[in-house]
PDB file of C-alpha atoms in Angstrom:
ATOM      1  CA  UNK A   1       8.572 -10.555 -18.825  1.00  0.00           C
ATOM      2  CA  UNK A   2       6.256 -12.387 -16.449  1.00  0.00           C
ATOM      3  CA  UNK A   3       3.111 -10.895 -15.007  1.00  0.00           C
ATOM      4  CA  UNK A   4       2.257 -11.936 -11.436  1.00  0.00           C
ATOM      5  CA  UNK A   5      -1.417 -11.863 -10.560  1.00  0.00           C
ATOM      6  CA  UNK A   6      -2.784 -11.756  -7.022  1.00  0.00           C
ATOM      7  CA  UNK A   7      -6.367 -11.329  -5.820  1.00  0.00           C
ATOM      8  CA  UNK A   8      -6.758  -7.863  -4.268  1.00  0.00           C
ATOM      9  CA  UNK A   9      -8.204  -9.081  -1.002  1.00  0.00           C
ATOM     10  CA  UNK A  10      -8.890 -12.137   1.092  1.00  0.00           C
ATOM     11  CA  UNK A  11     -10.471 -12.489   4.490  1.00  0.00           C
ATOM     12  CA  UNK A  12     -10.301 -15.253   7.067  1.00  0.00           C
ATOM     13  CA  UNK A  13     -11.429 -15.810  10.617  1.00  0.00           C
ATOM     14  CA  UNK A  14      -9.123 -15.849  13.604  1.00  0.00           C
ATOM     15  CA  UNK A  15      -7.740 -19.359  14.053  1.00  0.00           C
ATOM     16  CA  UNK A  16      -8.706 -20.488  10.558  1.00  0.00           C
ATOM     17  CA  UNK A  17      -6.439 -21.181   7.598  1.00  0.00           C
ATOM     18  CA  UNK A  18      -6.091 -19.229   4.378  1.00  0.00           C
ATOM     19  CA  UNK A  19      -4.204 -19.738   1.133  1.00  0.00           C
ATOM     20  CA  UNK A  20      -2.961 -16.795  -0.881  1.00  0.00           C
ATOM     21  CA  UNK A  21      -2.272 -17.264  -4.565  1.00  0.00           C
ATOM     22  CA  UNK A  22       0.249 -15.699  -6.903  1.00  0.00           C
ATOM     23  CA  UNK A  23      -0.220 -16.728 -10.543  1.00  0.00           C
ATOM     24  CA  UNK A  24       2.556 -16.392 -13.085  1.00  0.00           C
ATOM     25  CA  UNK A  25       1.699 -15.598 -16.677  1.00  0.00           C
ATOM     26  CA  UNK A  26       1.920 -18.328 -19.279  1.00  0.00           C
ATOM     27  CA  UNK A  27       5.393 -19.533 -20.131  1.00  0.00           C
ATOM     28  CA  UNK A  28       6.950 -18.879 -16.736  1.00  0.00           C
ATOM     29  CA  UNK A  29       6.041 -22.049 -14.892  1.00  0.00           C
ATOM     30  CA  UNK A  30       9.654 -22.656 -13.842  1.00  0.00           C
ATOM     31  CA  UNK A  31       9.990 -19.324 -12.042  1.00  0.00           C
ATOM     32  CA  UNK A  32      10.549 -19.027  -8.336  1.00  0.00           C
ATOM     33  CA  UNK A  33       8.580 -16.419  -6.440  1.00  0.00           C
ATOM     34  CA  UNK A  34       9.340 -14.588  -3.209  1.00  0.00           C
ATOM     35  CA  UNK A  35       6.571 -13.768  -0.746  1.00  0.00           C
ATOM     36  CA  UNK A  36       6.695 -10.597   1.357  1.00  0.00           C
ATOM     37  CA  UNK A  37       4.505  -9.539   4.253  1.00  0.00           C
ATOM     38  CA  UNK A  38       3.795  -5.844   4.783  1.00  0.00           C
ATOM     39  CA  UNK A  39       2.030  -4.882   7.981  1.00  0.00           C
ATOM     40  CA  UNK A  40       0.110  -1.596   8.037  1.00  0.00           C
ATOM     41  CA  UNK A  41       2.475   1.370   8.008  1.00  0.00           C
ATOM     42  CA  UNK A  42       5.573  -0.829   7.831  1.00  0.00           C
ATOM     43  CA  UNK A  43       8.088  -1.875   5.214  1.00  0.00           C
ATOM     44  CA  UNK A  44       7.970  -5.309   3.587  1.00  0.00           C
ATOM     45  CA  UNK A  45       9.400  -8.393   5.284  1.00  0.00           C
ATOM     46  CA  UNK A  46      10.573 -11.519   3.491  1.00  0.00           C
ATOM     47  CA  UNK A  47       8.452 -14.595   4.181  1.00  0.00           C
ATOM     48  CA  UNK A  48       9.870 -17.308   1.930  1.00  0.00           C
ATOM     49  CA  UNK A  49      10.730 -18.297  -1.620  1.00  0.00           C
ATOM     50  CA  UNK A  50       8.748 -20.912  -3.506  1.00  0.00           C
ATOM     51  CA  UNK A  51       9.214 -22.893  -6.680  1.00  0.00           C
ATOM     52  CA  UNK A  52       7.363 -25.844  -8.123  1.00  0.00           C
ATOM     53  CA  UNK A  53       9.137 -28.073  -5.629  1.00  0.00           C
ATOM     54  CA  UNK A  54       8.006 -26.035  -2.640  1.00  0.00           C
ATOM     55  CA  UNK A  55      10.084 -23.844  -0.393  1.00  0.00           C
ATOM     56  CA  UNK A  56      13.459 -22.747  -1.721  1.00  0.00           C
ATOM     57  CA  UNK A  57      16.002 -22.011   0.975  1.00  0.00           C
ATOM     58  CA  UNK A  58      14.929 -20.854   4.417  1.00  0.00           C
ATOM     59  CA  UNK A  59      12.058 -18.839   5.781  1.00  0.00           C
ATOM     60  CA  UNK A  60      12.596 -15.214   6.646  1.00  0.00           C
ATOM     61  CA  UNK A  61      13.652 -14.271  10.146  1.00  0.00           C
ATOM     62  CA  UNK A  62      10.878 -14.737  12.660  1.00  0.00           C
ATOM     63  CA  UNK A  63       8.380 -16.268  10.259  1.00  0.00           C
ATOM     64  CA  UNK A  64       6.369 -18.782  12.289  1.00  0.00           C
ATOM     65  CA  UNK A  65       5.833 -22.413  11.351  1.00  0.00           C
ATOM     66  CA  UNK A  66       2.191 -21.569  10.630  1.00  0.00           C
ATOM     67  CA  UNK A  67       3.363 -20.189   7.278  1.00  0.00           C
ATOM     68  CA  UNK A  68       4.056 -22.595   4.422  1.00  0.00           C
ATOM     69  CA  UNK A  69       4.312 -22.521   0.632  1.00  0.00           C
ATOM     70  CA  UNK A  70       3.527 -24.714  -2.317  1.00  0.00           C
ATOM     71  CA  UNK A  71       4.071 -24.379  -6.030  1.00  0.00           C
ATOM     72  CA  UNK A  72       2.088 -25.987  -8.832  1.00  0.00           C
ATOM     73  CA  UNK A  73       2.137 -25.124 -12.511  1.00  0.00           C
ATOM     74  CA  UNK A  74       1.844 -21.356 -12.767  1.00  0.00           C
ATOM     75  CA  UNK A  75       0.597 -20.923  -9.202  1.00  0.00           C
ATOM     76  CA  UNK A  76       2.625 -20.150  -6.102  1.00  0.00           C
ATOM     77  CA  UNK A  77       0.737 -20.496  -2.865  1.00  0.00           C
ATOM     78  CA  UNK A  78       1.256 -19.093   0.620  1.00  0.00           C
ATOM     79  CA  UNK A  79      -0.779 -20.840   3.309  1.00  0.00           C
ATOM     80  CA  UNK A  80      -1.239 -19.462   6.797  1.00  0.00           C
ATOM     81  CA  UNK A  81      -2.675 -21.794   9.427  1.00  0.00           C
ATOM     82  CA  UNK A  82      -4.212 -20.796  12.750  1.00  0.00           C
ATOM     83  CA  UNK A  83      -4.428 -17.178  11.632  1.00  0.00           C
ATOM     84  CA  UNK A  84      -3.551 -14.597  14.248  1.00  0.00           C
ATOM     85  CA  UNK A  85      -4.410 -10.894  14.419  1.00  0.00           C
ATOM     86  CA  UNK A  86      -0.799 -10.018  13.637  1.00  0.00           C
ATOM     87  CA  UNK A  87      -1.098 -11.787  10.275  1.00  0.00           C
ATOM     88  CA  UNK A  88      -3.402  -9.051   8.998  1.00  0.00           C
ATOM     89  CA  UNK A  89      -1.151  -7.538   6.331  1.00  0.00           C
ATOM     90  CA  UNK A  90      -0.632  -6.999   2.650  1.00  0.00           C
ATOM     91  CA  UNK A  91       1.142  -9.920   1.025  1.00  0.00           C
ATOM     92  CA  UNK A  92       3.215  -9.338  -2.084  1.00  0.00           C
ATOM     93  CA  UNK A  93       4.802 -11.838  -4.427  1.00  0.00           C
ATOM     94  CA  UNK A  94       7.681 -11.036  -6.733  1.00  0.00           C
ATOM     95  CA  UNK A  95      10.137 -12.605  -9.137  1.00  0.00           C
ATOM     96  CA  UNK A  96      13.341 -11.917 -11.034  1.00  0.00           C
ATOM     97  CA  UNK A  97      13.341 -11.886 -14.806  1.00  0.00           C
ATOM     98  CA  UNK A  98      16.514 -11.660 -16.857  1.00  0.00           C
ATOM     99  CA  UNK A  99      16.490 -11.573 -20.645  1.00  0.00           C
ATOM    100  CA  UNK A 100      19.645 -11.020 -22.661  1.00  0.00           C
ATOM    101  CA  UNK A 101      21.214  -7.820 -21.359  1.00  0.00           C
ATOM    102  CA  UNK A 102      18.105  -6.713 -19.517  1.00  0.00           C
ATOM    103  CA  UNK A 103      16.916  -7.427 -16.039  1.00  0.00           C
ATOM    104  CA  UNK A 104      13.707  -6.677 -14.185  1.00  0.00           C
ATOM    105  CA  UNK A 105      12.117  -7.497 -10.879  1.00  0.00           C
ATOM    106  CA  UNK A 106       8.352  -7.897 -11.030  1.00  0.00           C
ATOM    107  CA  UNK A 107       5.859  -7.608  -8.181  1.00  0.00           C
ATOM    108  CA  UNK A 108       2.303  -8.806  -8.152  1.00  0.00           C
ATOM    109  CA  UNK A 109      -0.391  -6.331  -7.188  1.00  0.00           C
ATOM    110  CA  UNK A 110      -0.521  -7.557  -3.599  1.00  0.00           C
ATOM    111  CA  UNK A 111      -3.274  -9.202  -1.562  1.00  0.00           C
ATOM    112  CA  UNK A 112      -4.755  -7.578   1.524  1.00  0.00           C
ATOM    113  CA  UNK A 113      -5.480 -10.204   4.180  1.00  0.00           C
ATOM    114  CA  UNK A 114      -8.175  -9.191   6.637  1.00  0.00           C
ATOM    115  CA  UNK A 115      -8.541 -11.187   9.842  1.00  0.00           C
ATOM    116  CA  UNK A 116     -12.148 -11.359  10.961  1.00  0.00           C
TER     117      UNK A 116
ATOM    118  CA  UNK B   1      21.686  -3.219  14.069  1.00  0.00           C
ATOM    119  CA  UNK B   2      21.820  -3.677  10.310  1.00  0.00           C
ATOM    120  CA  UNK B   3      19.792  -0.901   8.762  1.00  0.00           C
ATOM    121  CA  UNK B   4      19.037   1.258   5.776  1.00  0.00           C
ATOM    122  CA  UNK B   5      17.863   4.838   6.218  1.00  0.00           C
ATOM    123  CA  UNK B   6      16.395   6.765   3.309  1.00  0.00           C
ATOM    124  CA  UNK B   7      16.299  10.539   3.049  1.00  0.00           C
ATOM    125  CA  UNK B   8      15.747  13.285   0.516  1.00  0.00           C
ATOM    126  CA  UNK B   9      12.048  12.972  -0.108  1.00  0.00           C
ATOM    127  CA  UNK B  10       9.699  15.931  -0.226  1.00  0.00           C
ATOM    128  CA  UNK B  11       7.163  17.858  -2.260  1.00  0.00           C
ATOM    129  CA  UNK B  12       8.299  18.878  -5.723  1.00  0.00           C
ATOM    130  CA  UNK B  13       6.615  20.364  -8.771  1.00  0.00           C
ATOM    131  CA  UNK B  14       6.169  18.338 -11.961  1.00  0.00           C
ATOM    132  CA  UNK B  15       9.222  18.499 -14.192  1.00  0.00           C
ATOM    133  CA  UNK B  16      11.607  19.213 -11.339  1.00  0.00           C
ATOM    134  CA  UNK B  17      14.319  16.997  -9.846  1.00  0.00           C
ATOM    135  CA  UNK B  18      15.016  15.323  -6.530  1.00  0.00           C
ATOM    136  CA  UNK B  19      17.825  13.110  -5.217  1.00  0.00           C
ATOM    137  CA  UNK B  20      17.162  10.383  -2.711  1.00  0.00           C
ATOM    138  CA  UNK B  21      19.813   8.853  -0.495  1.00  0.00           C
ATOM    139  CA  UNK B  22      19.950   5.589   1.391  1.00  0.00           C
ATOM    140  CA  UNK B  23      22.555   5.264   4.133  1.00  0.00           C
ATOM    141  CA  UNK B  24      23.588   1.759   5.097  1.00  0.00           C
ATOM    142  CA  UNK B  25      25.034   0.766   8.428  1.00  0.00           C
ATOM    143  CA  UNK B  26      26.431  -2.285  10.227  1.00  0.00           C
ATOM    144  CA  UNK B  27      26.958  -4.458   7.165  1.00  0.00           C
ATOM    145  CA  UNK B  28      29.401  -4.646   4.265  1.00  0.00           C
ATOM    146  CA  UNK B  29      27.505  -2.408   1.858  1.00  0.00           C
ATOM    147  CA  UNK B  30      29.896  -3.124  -1.021  1.00  0.00           C
ATOM    148  CA  UNK B  31      28.925  -6.810  -1.013  1.00  0.00           C
ATOM    149  CA  UNK B  32      25.258  -6.266  -1.855  1.00  0.00           C
ATOM    150  CA  UNK B  33      23.191  -5.336  -4.860  1.00  0.00           C
ATOM    151  CA  UNK B  34      20.912  -2.455  -3.943  1.00  0.00           C
ATOM    152  CA  UNK B  35      17.418  -1.676  -5.100  1.00  0.00           C
ATOM    153  CA  UNK B  36      14.889   1.123  -5.085  1.00  0.00           C
ATOM    154  CA  UNK B  37      11.273   0.046  -4.750  1.00  0.00           C
ATOM    155  CA  UNK B  38       8.338   2.439  -4.522  1.00  0.00           C
ATOM    156  CA  UNK B  39       4.763   2.253  -3.329  1.00  0.00           C
ATOM    157  CA  UNK B  40       2.174   4.764  -4.484  1.00  0.00           C
ATOM    158  CA  UNK B  41      -0.514   5.633  -1.939  1.00  0.00           C
ATOM    159  CA  UNK B  42      -2.843   2.684  -1.473  1.00  0.00           C
ATOM    160  CA  UNK B  43      -1.062   0.663  -4.164  1.00  0.00           C
ATOM    161  CA  UNK B  44       1.283  -2.286  -4.395  1.00  0.00           C
ATOM    162  CA  UNK B  45       5.047  -2.391  -4.602  1.00  0.00           C
ATOM    163  CA  UNK B  46       6.808  -1.361  -7.809  1.00  0.00           C
ATOM    164  CA  UNK B  47      10.452  -2.084  -8.531  1.00  0.00           C
ATOM    165  CA  UNK B  48      12.266   1.061  -9.724  1.00  0.00           C
ATOM    166  CA  UNK B  49      15.961   0.300 -10.209  1.00  0.00           C
ATOM    167  CA  UNK B  50      18.832  -1.974  -9.215  1.00  0.00           C
ATOM    168  CA  UNK B  51      22.584  -1.524  -9.076  1.00  0.00           C
ATOM    169  CA  UNK B  52      25.134  -4.292  -8.708  1.00  0.00           C
ATOM    170  CA  UNK B  53      27.466  -4.466  -5.723  1.00  0.00           C
ATOM    171  CA  UNK B  54      30.279  -2.759  -7.631  1.00  0.00           C
ATOM    172  CA  UNK B  55      28.125  -0.247  -9.511  1.00  0.00           C
ATOM    173  CA  UNK B  56      28.902  -1.684 -12.940  1.00  0.00           C
ATOM    174  CA  UNK B  57      25.411  -2.962 -13.759  1.00  0.00           C
ATOM    175  CA  UNK B  58      22.281  -0.852 -13.508  1.00  0.00           C
ATOM    176  CA  UNK B  59      18.748  -1.632 -14.616  1.00  0.00           C
ATOM    177  CA  UNK B  60      15.563   0.378 -14.552  1.00  0.00           C
ATOM    178  CA  UNK B  61      11.831  -0.130 -14.773  1.00  0.00           C
ATOM    179  CA  UNK B  62      10.406   1.128 -18.058  1.00  0.00           C
ATOM    180  CA  UNK B  63       8.359   3.697 -16.143  1.00  0.00           C
ATOM    181  CA  UNK B  64      11.506   5.557 -15.017  1.00  0.00           C
ATOM    182  CA  UNK B  65      14.051   4.703 -17.713  1.00  0.00           C
ATOM    183  CA  UNK B  66      15.756   7.815 -19.059  1.00  0.00           C
ATOM    184  CA  UNK B  67      14.552   9.954 -16.140  1.00  0.00           C
ATOM    185  CA  UNK B  68      15.997   8.261 -13.035  1.00  0.00           C
ATOM    186  CA  UNK B  69      19.604   7.311 -12.331  1.00  0.00           C
ATOM    187  CA  UNK B  70      20.726   4.914  -9.636  1.00  0.00           C
ATOM    188  CA  UNK B  71      24.244   5.173  -8.229  1.00  0.00           C
ATOM    189  CA  UNK B  72      26.233   4.211  -5.172  1.00  0.00           C
ATOM    190  CA  UNK B  73      29.286   5.302  -3.225  1.00  0.00           C
ATOM    191  CA  UNK B  74      30.706   2.247  -1.503  1.00  0.00           C
ATOM    192  CA  UNK B  75      33.229   4.376   0.389  1.00  0.00           C
ATOM    193  CA  UNK B  76      30.279   6.129   2.039  1.00  0.00           C
ATOM    194  CA  UNK B  77      27.973   3.084   2.203  1.00  0.00           C
ATOM    195  CA  UNK B  78      25.323   5.149   0.468  1.00  0.00           C
ATOM    196  CA  UNK B  79      22.894   4.487  -2.361  1.00  0.00           C
ATOM    197  CA  UNK B  80      21.364   7.272  -4.440  1.00  0.00           C
ATOM    198  CA  UNK B  81      18.461   7.812  -6.789  1.00  0.00           C
ATOM    199  CA  UNK B  82      18.570  10.907  -8.972  1.00  0.00           C
ATOM    200  CA  UNK B  83      15.051  11.611 -10.186  1.00  0.00           C
ATOM    201  CA  UNK B  84      14.595  14.073 -13.046  1.00  0.00           C
ATOM    202  CA  UNK B  85      11.536  15.212 -14.999  1.00  0.00           C
ATOM    203  CA  UNK B  86       9.283  14.129 -12.177  1.00  0.00           C
ATOM    204  CA  UNK B  87       5.642  13.357 -12.882  1.00  0.00           C
ATOM    205  CA  UNK B  88       2.564  13.119 -10.707  1.00  0.00           C
ATOM    206  CA  UNK B  89       2.653   9.336 -11.127  1.00  0.00           C
ATOM    207  CA  UNK B  90       6.068   9.244  -9.416  1.00  0.00           C
ATOM    208  CA  UNK B  91       4.357  10.184  -6.151  1.00  0.00           C
ATOM    209  CA  UNK B  92       5.131   7.339  -3.764  1.00  0.00           C
ATOM    210  CA  UNK B  93       6.975   6.111  -0.717  1.00  0.00           C
ATOM    211  CA  UNK B  94      10.444   5.129  -1.905  1.00  0.00           C
ATOM    212  CA  UNK B  95      12.208   2.239  -0.201  1.00  0.00           C
ATOM    213  CA  UNK B  96      15.774   1.075  -0.608  1.00  0.00           C
ATOM    214  CA  UNK B  97      16.477  -2.606  -0.063  1.00  0.00           C
ATOM    215  CA  UNK B  98      19.424  -4.955  -0.281  1.00  0.00           C
ATOM    216  CA  UNK B  99      19.898  -8.377  -1.843  1.00  0.00           C
ATOM    217  CA  UNK B 100      22.908 -10.628  -1.835  1.00  0.00           C
ATOM    218  CA  UNK B 101      23.622 -11.741  -5.408  1.00  0.00           C
ATOM    219  CA  UNK B 102      26.166 -14.306  -6.482  1.00  0.00           C
ATOM    220  CA  UNK B 103      26.628 -12.762  -9.918  1.00  0.00           C
ATOM    221  CA  UNK B 104      26.075  -8.993 -10.187  1.00  0.00           C
ATOM    222  CA  UNK B 105      22.250  -8.868 -10.236  1.00  0.00           C
ATOM    223  CA  UNK B 106      21.458 -12.543 -10.830  1.00  0.00           C
ATOM    224  CA  UNK B 107      21.352 -15.612  -8.606  1.00  0.00           C
ATOM    225  CA  UNK B 108      20.132 -13.415  -5.760  1.00  0.00           C
ATOM    226  CA  UNK B 109      18.742 -14.118  -2.327  1.00  0.00           C
ATOM    227  CA  UNK B 110      15.590 -12.353  -1.189  1.00  0.00           C
ATOM    228  CA  UNK B 111      15.287  -8.707  -0.193  1.00  0.00           C
ATOM    229  CA  UNK B 112      16.223  -9.177   3.448  1.00  0.00           C
ATOM    230  CA  UNK B 113      16.696  -5.615   4.694  1.00  0.00           C
ATOM    231  CA  UNK B 114      14.459  -2.661   3.820  1.00  0.00           C
ATOM    232  CA  UNK B 115      14.561   0.943   4.864  1.00  0.00           C
ATOM    233  CA  UNK B 116      11.599   2.755   6.368  1.00  0.00           C
ATOM    234  CA  UNK B 117      10.985   4.713   3.171  1.00  0.00           C
ATOM    235  CA  UNK B 118      11.093   8.364   2.164  1.00  0.00           C
ATOM    236  CA  UNK B 119       7.993  10.029   0.732  1.00  0.00           C
ATOM    237  CA  UNK B 120       8.030  11.836  -2.607  1.00  0.00           C
ATOM    238  CA  UNK B 121       5.067  13.947  -3.650  1.00  0.00           C
ATOM    239  CA  UNK B 122       4.962  15.467  -7.116  1.00  0.00           C
ATOM    240  CA  UNK B 123       2.369  18.189  -7.260  1.00  0.00           C
ATOM    241  CA  UNK B 124       1.930  21.709  -8.542  1.00  0.00           C
TER     242      UNK B 124
END
């Protein structure tokens, strides 16, 4: 099954841009990944799904245009432009994996975004 | 509004059991695959189990296989997680979440509705 790797933390200044990375393990370059935002003390919220061709489907409810995604090789990127204080959150990526009669959902370790 | 409300968490000794519930409201519960996802204190999200819309397909993370059982009662719009032989490492906030899947537990949309979580602490 795939392993999704995320850096533990990233920081960015108010109004700047930041790109979060989710890296799939070797052999899973065709996998789509979902991004979730989790604000402090809250449950996760769907941001958007990304494949190698970019966004798959629609953004989650209320996700601003400042959020975008890109996929390349084993990497799935979430870019946030003009960062706002409310963007300070943990960001999780995840993917389905089915093999024969088994099925798993895999999360990355999450990235904590700190807004400076 | 559409919501999921978990209950049943608490403090339990290692080796004991606990049953979590997740009550769904204002949507057709029987149309959705349902998941349990947990988050240990200060850690990331970990998928625990999934059950198809009709209850026929169930899958578990290796960390809980053989100890946890997921089930649902579509007539009551309620999801369950029976947790046996609990360990300290099962301590976490447990969320239920829904996904619309076109084929049991495959070809699924994103997790679009999450509950607020119920806290489980396993400690002697």
